[in-house]
């Protein structure tokens, strides 16, 4: 590894897939800007990555649930005179439960995080990249974006947006030297399900069926480096996405409801 003056920004960079992507970028010599809410976790992650890979790591404590946060991140990076070579929009959350029962304020926060902050960061840094004639953006989509998701209706809806948005903007900038790539994981062993209050769902009962976030990150990183439009991580997920393309949405919704419904508790 040789350290360069290239910079990559990773949201959600202190845990899960985002952390694994940050490690891959650091291993390739990218200096890092990592964004998360917890200053303590940011400092620990920054020290770990800097010591392990010998790169500069700039932690930015920022709550992307807040409408102005993404704008502040871009302003801060520009104030440091830095040009991003890679943007990874990893941060995202969900909420488990039937839509009529779930907290609408929580869902609006999720839309802000999963969609609005991602759109703002993509737009602002994409403009800079197009001006410089190079850059790569990796957006965390999901196989959830390919199917309706009872018990996770808002989350699935946000990921459908991310997938469509990424593909559309990619086409718009295809001749600029900048590429956008969507990474579509399936069920992955991260803290996502705990944050989504989803631990009672049938979909997450067997940890052996969950993907390793390091494997998912590697798939996404390789696709981004190659300039691919998208990558579905994991063979079973590839099959599921292929089947979803030829299956009616009503059938997919019924199937997903069975997969994601709560486990029946013993009486």
Tab-separated table of C-alpha atoms in Angstrom:
chain	number	residue	atom	x	y	z
A	1	UNK	CA	0.000	0.000	0.000
A	2	UNK	CA	1.215	3.486	-0.847
A	3	UNK	CA	-0.476	6.469	0.752
A	4	UNK	CA	-1.791	9.022	-1.704
A	5	UNK	CA	-3.571	12.331	-1.369
A	6	UNK	CA	-6.799	10.696	-2.488
A	7	UNK	CA	-9.755	11.064	-0.141
A	8	UNK	CA	-12.833	8.922	0.390
A	9	UNK	CA	-15.842	9.825	2.523
A	10	UNK	CA	-17.894	7.058	4.138
A	11	UNK	CA	-21.157	7.664	5.991
A	12	UNK	CA	-21.958	5.070	8.623
A	13	UNK	CA	-18.241	4.313	8.652
A	14	UNK	CA	-17.902	3.086	12.237
A	15	UNK	CA	-19.753	-0.232	11.965
A	16	UNK	CA	-21.096	-2.931	9.667
A	17	UNK	CA	-20.675	-2.692	5.914
A	18	UNK	CA	-19.563	0.945	6.115
A	19	UNK	CA	-16.668	0.081	8.427
A	20	UNK	CA	-15.588	-2.789	6.185
A	21	UNK	CA	-15.671	-0.487	3.151
A	22	UNK	CA	-13.588	2.069	5.053
A	23	UNK	CA	-10.999	-0.643	5.766
A	24	UNK	CA	-10.828	-1.610	2.083
A	25	UNK	CA	-10.373	2.011	1.058
A	26	UNK	CA	-7.664	2.543	3.679
A	27	UNK	CA	-5.887	-0.621	2.554
A	28	UNK	CA	-5.722	0.895	-0.929
A	29	UNK	CA	-4.172	4.067	0.470
A	30	UNK	CA	-7.172	6.378	0.530
A	31	UNK	CA	-7.249	8.966	3.281
A	32	UNK	CA	-10.630	8.776	4.949
A	33	UNK	CA	-13.397	11.064	6.106
A	34	UNK	CA	-15.797	9.033	8.236
A	35	UNK	CA	-19.212	10.262	9.322
A	36	UNK	CA	-21.338	8.940	12.195
A	37	UNK	CA	-23.275	10.264	15.157
A	38	UNK	CA	-21.085	9.024	18.008
A	39	UNK	CA	-17.901	11.031	18.622
A	40	UNK	CA	-16.544	8.204	20.787
A	41	UNK	CA	-17.043	5.560	18.093
A	42	UNK	CA	-15.634	7.902	15.456
A	43	UNK	CA	-12.476	8.549	17.459
A	44	UNK	CA	-11.925	4.845	18.123
A	45	UNK	CA	-12.485	3.936	14.463
A	46	UNK	CA	-10.244	6.768	13.254
A	47	UNK	CA	-7.423	5.654	15.550
A	48	UNK	CA	-7.795	2.005	14.567
A	49	UNK	CA	-7.765	2.702	10.820
A	50	UNK	CA	-4.956	5.233	11.008
A	51	UNK	CA	-2.754	2.916	13.068
A	52	UNK	CA	-3.490	-0.146	10.942
A	53	UNK	CA	-3.160	1.390	7.490
A	54	UNK	CA	-1.103	4.547	7.979
A	55	UNK	CA	-3.630	6.859	6.336
A	56	UNK	CA	-5.151	10.108	7.509
A	57	UNK	CA	-8.608	9.667	9.003
A	58	UNK	CA	-10.842	12.683	9.614
A	59	UNK	CA	-13.872	11.957	11.842
A	60	UNK	CA	-16.978	14.120	11.372
A	61	UNK	CA	-19.651	13.733	14.064
A	62	UNK	CA	-22.905	14.469	12.263
A	63	UNK	CA	-26.511	13.321	12.589
A	64	UNK	CA	-27.795	12.641	9.073
A	65	UNK	CA	-31.333	12.475	10.446
A	66	UNK	CA	-31.063	16.289	10.521
A	67	UNK	CA	-32.045	18.025	7.234
A	68	UNK	CA	-29.037	20.364	7.204
A	69	UNK	CA	-26.388	17.802	8.118
A	70	UNK	CA	-25.448	16.687	4.609
A	71	UNK	CA	-24.965	20.306	3.513
A	72	UNK	CA	-22.732	20.913	6.553
A	73	UNK	CA	-20.588	17.898	5.684
A	74	UNK	CA	-19.964	19.182	2.171
A	75	UNK	CA	-19.210	22.687	3.456
A	76	UNK	CA	-16.745	21.271	5.989
A	77	UNK	CA	-14.903	19.145	3.427
A	78	UNK	CA	-14.657	22.090	1.041
A	79	UNK	CA	-13.450	24.371	3.864
A	80	UNK	CA	-10.516	21.988	4.312
A	81	UNK	CA	-9.644	22.365	0.638
A	82	UNK	CA	-10.274	18.691	-0.061
A	83	UNK	CA	-11.566	17.041	-3.231
A	84	UNK	CA	-13.307	13.683	-2.822
A	85	UNK	CA	-12.268	10.837	-5.074
A	86	UNK	CA	-14.783	8.403	-3.583
A	87	UNK	CA	-18.127	8.904	-1.831
A	88	UNK	CA	-19.743	5.970	-0.043
A	89	UNK	CA	-23.336	6.552	1.099
A	90	UNK	CA	-23.675	3.686	3.551
A	91	UNK	CA	-25.707	5.141	6.451
A	92	UNK	CA	-29.266	3.836	6.584
A	93	UNK	CA	-31.864	2.523	8.996
A	94	UNK	CA	-35.238	0.793	9.017
A	95	UNK	CA	-38.227	0.251	11.298
A	96	UNK	CA	-40.011	-3.033	11.791
A	97	UNK	CA	-43.759	-3.430	12.129
A	98	UNK	CA	-47.045	-2.967	10.311
A	99	UNK	CA	-47.300	0.500	8.790
A	100	UNK	CA	-50.516	1.369	10.655
A	101	UNK	CA	-48.751	0.657	13.970
A	102	UNK	CA	-45.308	2.184	13.453
A	103	UNK	CA	-44.119	5.643	14.506
A	104	UNK	CA	-44.536	8.132	11.633
A	105	UNK	CA	-41.927	10.502	13.080
A	106	UNK	CA	-39.408	7.683	13.125
A	107	UNK	CA	-40.321	6.855	9.528
A	108	UNK	CA	-39.867	10.451	8.421
A	109	UNK	CA	-36.415	10.378	10.047
A	110	UNK	CA	-35.625	7.200	8.108
A	111	UNK	CA	-36.703	8.843	4.854
A	112	UNK	CA	-34.495	11.822	5.727
A	113	UNK	CA	-31.508	9.541	6.368
A	114	UNK	CA	-31.957	6.932	3.649
A	115	UNK	CA	-33.104	9.282	0.880
A	116	UNK	CA	-32.707	13.002	1.548
A	117	UNK	CA	-29.205	12.993	3.039
A	118	UNK	CA	-28.026	10.551	0.372
A	119	UNK	CA	-29.446	12.766	-2.389
A	120	UNK	CA	-27.816	15.898	-0.981
A	121	UNK	CA	-24.397	14.300	-0.531
A	122	UNK	CA	-24.581	12.730	-3.985
A	123	UNK	CA	-25.554	16.000	-5.669
A	124	UNK	CA	-22.985	18.202	-3.976
A	125	UNK	CA	-20.008	15.884	-4.279
A	126	UNK	CA	-21.051	14.722	-7.751
A	127	UNK	CA	-20.884	18.313	-8.986
A	128	UNK	CA	-17.318	18.562	-7.650
A	129	UNK	CA	-16.363	15.244	-9.235
A	130	UNK	CA	-17.823	16.163	-12.630
A	131	UNK	CA	-15.907	19.437	-12.513
A	132	UNK	CA	-12.661	17.528	-11.896
A	133	UNK	CA	-13.502	14.840	-14.475
A	134	UNK	CA	-13.182	11.843	-12.160
A	135	UNK	CA	-14.699	10.178	-9.118
A	136	UNK	CA	-16.648	7.193	-7.858
A	137	UNK	CA	-19.840	7.012	-5.800
A	138	UNK	CA	-21.092	3.850	-4.097
A	139	UNK	CA	-24.675	3.938	-2.818
A	140	UNK	CA	-25.925	1.270	-0.435
A	141	UNK	CA	-29.101	-0.011	-1.993
A	142	UNK	CA	-30.535	-3.399	-1.008
A	143	UNK	CA	-32.328	-6.374	-2.449
A	144	UNK	CA	-35.165	-4.868	-0.371
A	145	UNK	CA	-35.447	-2.231	-3.078
A	146	UNK	CA	-36.414	-4.891	-5.585
A	147	UNK	CA	-39.450	-6.240	-3.704
A	148	UNK	CA	-42.368	-4.832	-1.678
A	149	UNK	CA	-41.675	-5.315	2.031
A	150	UNK	CA	-44.559	-5.891	4.435
A	151	UNK	CA	-43.370	-5.159	8.012
A	152	UNK	CA	-40.671	-2.903	6.494
A	153	UNK	CA	-42.725	-0.920	3.986
A	154	UNK	CA	-40.910	2.404	4.394
A	155	UNK	CA	-37.423	0.880	4.402
A	156	UNK	CA	-38.094	-1.130	1.246
A	157	UNK	CA	-39.567	1.980	-0.339
A	158	UNK	CA	-36.479	4.046	0.457
A	159	UNK	CA	-34.186	1.430	-1.043
A	160	UNK	CA	-36.304	1.248	-4.201
A	161	UNK	CA	-35.717	4.997	-4.477
A	162	UNK	CA	-31.970	4.641	-3.942
A	163	UNK	CA	-31.742	1.974	-6.644
A	164	UNK	CA	-33.728	3.922	-9.235
A	165	UNK	CA	-32.015	7.204	-8.371
A	166	UNK	CA	-28.530	5.722	-8.644
A	167	UNK	CA	-29.219	4.112	-12.016
A	168	UNK	CA	-30.731	7.328	-13.401
A	169	UNK	CA	-27.941	9.651	-12.294
A	170	UNK	CA	-25.331	7.155	-13.465
A	171	UNK	CA	-26.779	7.401	-16.976
A	172	UNK	CA	-26.800	11.196	-16.854
A	173	UNK	CA	-23.070	11.433	-16.040
A	174	UNK	CA	-21.843	8.478	-18.109
A	175	UNK	CA	-19.521	10.632	-20.231
A	176	UNK	CA	-18.001	12.686	-17.400
A	177	UNK	CA	-15.433	10.293	-15.943
A	178	UNK	CA	-17.591	9.751	-12.841
A	179	UNK	CA	-19.334	6.458	-12.078
A	180	UNK	CA	-22.146	5.568	-9.676
A	181	UNK	CA	-22.544	2.034	-8.378
A	182	UNK	CA	-25.340	0.484	-6.307
A	183	UNK	CA	-24.547	-2.280	-3.798
A	184	UNK	CA	-27.476	-4.590	-3.040
A	185	UNK	CA	-26.916	-6.745	0.056
A	186	UNK	CA	-29.412	-9.122	1.541
A	187	UNK	CA	-29.698	-10.018	5.227
A	188	UNK	CA	-26.289	-9.139	6.686
A	189	UNK	CA	-24.907	-9.629	10.183
A	190	UNK	CA	-24.879	-6.001	11.377
A	191	UNK	CA	-26.669	-3.956	14.044
A	192	UNK	CA	-29.296	-2.877	11.479
A	193	UNK	CA	-31.890	-5.314	12.801
A	194	UNK	CA	-31.414	-4.282	16.413
A	195	UNK	CA	-31.839	-0.606	15.509
A	196	UNK	CA	-34.937	-1.489	13.473
A	197	UNK	CA	-36.486	-3.415	16.425
A	198	UNK	CA	-36.586	-6.383	14.085
A	199	UNK	CA	-35.071	-9.146	16.197
A	200	UNK	CA	-38.388	-11.042	16.378
A	201	UNK	CA	-38.691	-11.295	12.593
A	202	UNK	CA	-38.400	-14.727	11.039
A	203	UNK	CA	-35.895	-13.273	8.569
A	204	UNK	CA	-33.178	-12.820	11.200
A	205	UNK	CA	-33.482	-15.916	13.394
A	206	UNK	CA	-30.542	-17.825	11.910
A	207	UNK	CA	-27.220	-15.987	12.050
A	208	UNK	CA	-25.688	-18.664	9.820
A	209	UNK	CA	-27.921	-17.433	6.987
A	210	UNK	CA	-26.674	-13.872	7.395
A	211	UNK	CA	-23.935	-12.541	5.153
A	212	UNK	CA	-20.608	-11.398	6.585
A	213	UNK	CA	-20.392	-7.601	6.207
A	214	UNK	CA	-16.776	-7.963	5.075
A	215	UNK	CA	-17.878	-10.147	2.146
A	216	UNK	CA	-20.630	-7.719	1.198
A	217	UNK	CA	-18.211	-4.799	1.361
A	218	UNK	CA	-15.708	-6.603	-0.850
A	219	UNK	CA	-18.374	-7.231	-3.498
A	220	UNK	CA	-19.383	-3.583	-3.463
A	221	UNK	CA	-15.827	-2.293	-3.452
A	222	UNK	CA	-14.781	-4.396	-6.421
A	223	UNK	CA	-17.884	-3.325	-8.373
A	224	UNK	CA	-17.201	0.333	-7.578
A	225	UNK	CA	-13.562	0.054	-8.655
A	226	UNK	CA	-14.660	-1.572	-11.906
A	227	UNK	CA	-17.230	1.172	-12.498
A	228	UNK	CA	-20.098	-1.345	-12.575
A	229	UNK	CA	-23.675	-0.097	-12.380
A	230	UNK	CA	-24.724	-2.439	-9.576
A	231	UNK	CA	-23.840	-5.619	-7.742
A	232	UNK	CA	-26.087	-8.012	-5.850
A	233	UNK	CA	-24.035	-9.543	-3.051
A	234	UNK	CA	-24.460	-13.271	-2.490
A	235	UNK	CA	-25.652	-16.096	-4.741
A	236	UNK	CA	-29.042	-16.583	-3.045
A	237	UNK	CA	-29.707	-12.863	-3.286
A	238	UNK	CA	-28.816	-12.880	-6.987
A	239	UNK	CA	-31.373	-15.638	-7.516
A	240	UNK	CA	-33.986	-13.744	-5.490
A	241	UNK	CA	-33.492	-10.549	-7.501
A	242	UNK	CA	-33.636	-12.463	-10.778
A	243	UNK	CA	-36.875	-14.155	-9.730
A	244	UNK	CA	-38.385	-10.856	-8.560
A	245	UNK	CA	-38.008	-9.456	-12.066
A	246	UNK	CA	-40.466	-12.013	-13.432
A	247	UNK	CA	-42.805	-12.389	-10.438
A	248	UNK	CA	-45.897	-10.199	-9.845
A	249	UNK	CA	-45.473	-7.671	-7.039
A	250	UNK	CA	-48.535	-9.035	-5.243
A	251	UNK	CA	-46.922	-12.469	-5.091
A	252	UNK	CA	-43.621	-10.985	-3.935
A	253	UNK	CA	-45.381	-9.030	-1.187
A	254	UNK	CA	-47.114	-12.176	0.131
A	255	UNK	CA	-43.837	-14.095	0.080
A	256	UNK	CA	-41.970	-11.287	1.842
A	257	UNK	CA	-44.698	-11.002	4.487
A	258	UNK	CA	-44.215	-14.680	5.350
A	259	UNK	CA	-40.450	-14.218	5.522
A	260	UNK	CA	-40.570	-11.131	7.716
A	261	UNK	CA	-43.526	-11.801	10.011
A	262	UNK	CA	-42.811	-12.163	13.741
A	263	UNK	CA	-41.881	-15.540	15.128
A	264	UNK	CA	-44.749	-17.125	17.035
A	265	UNK	CA	-43.894	-17.190	20.720
A	266	UNK	CA	-44.444	-20.348	22.739
A	267	UNK	CA	-47.455	-20.122	25.022
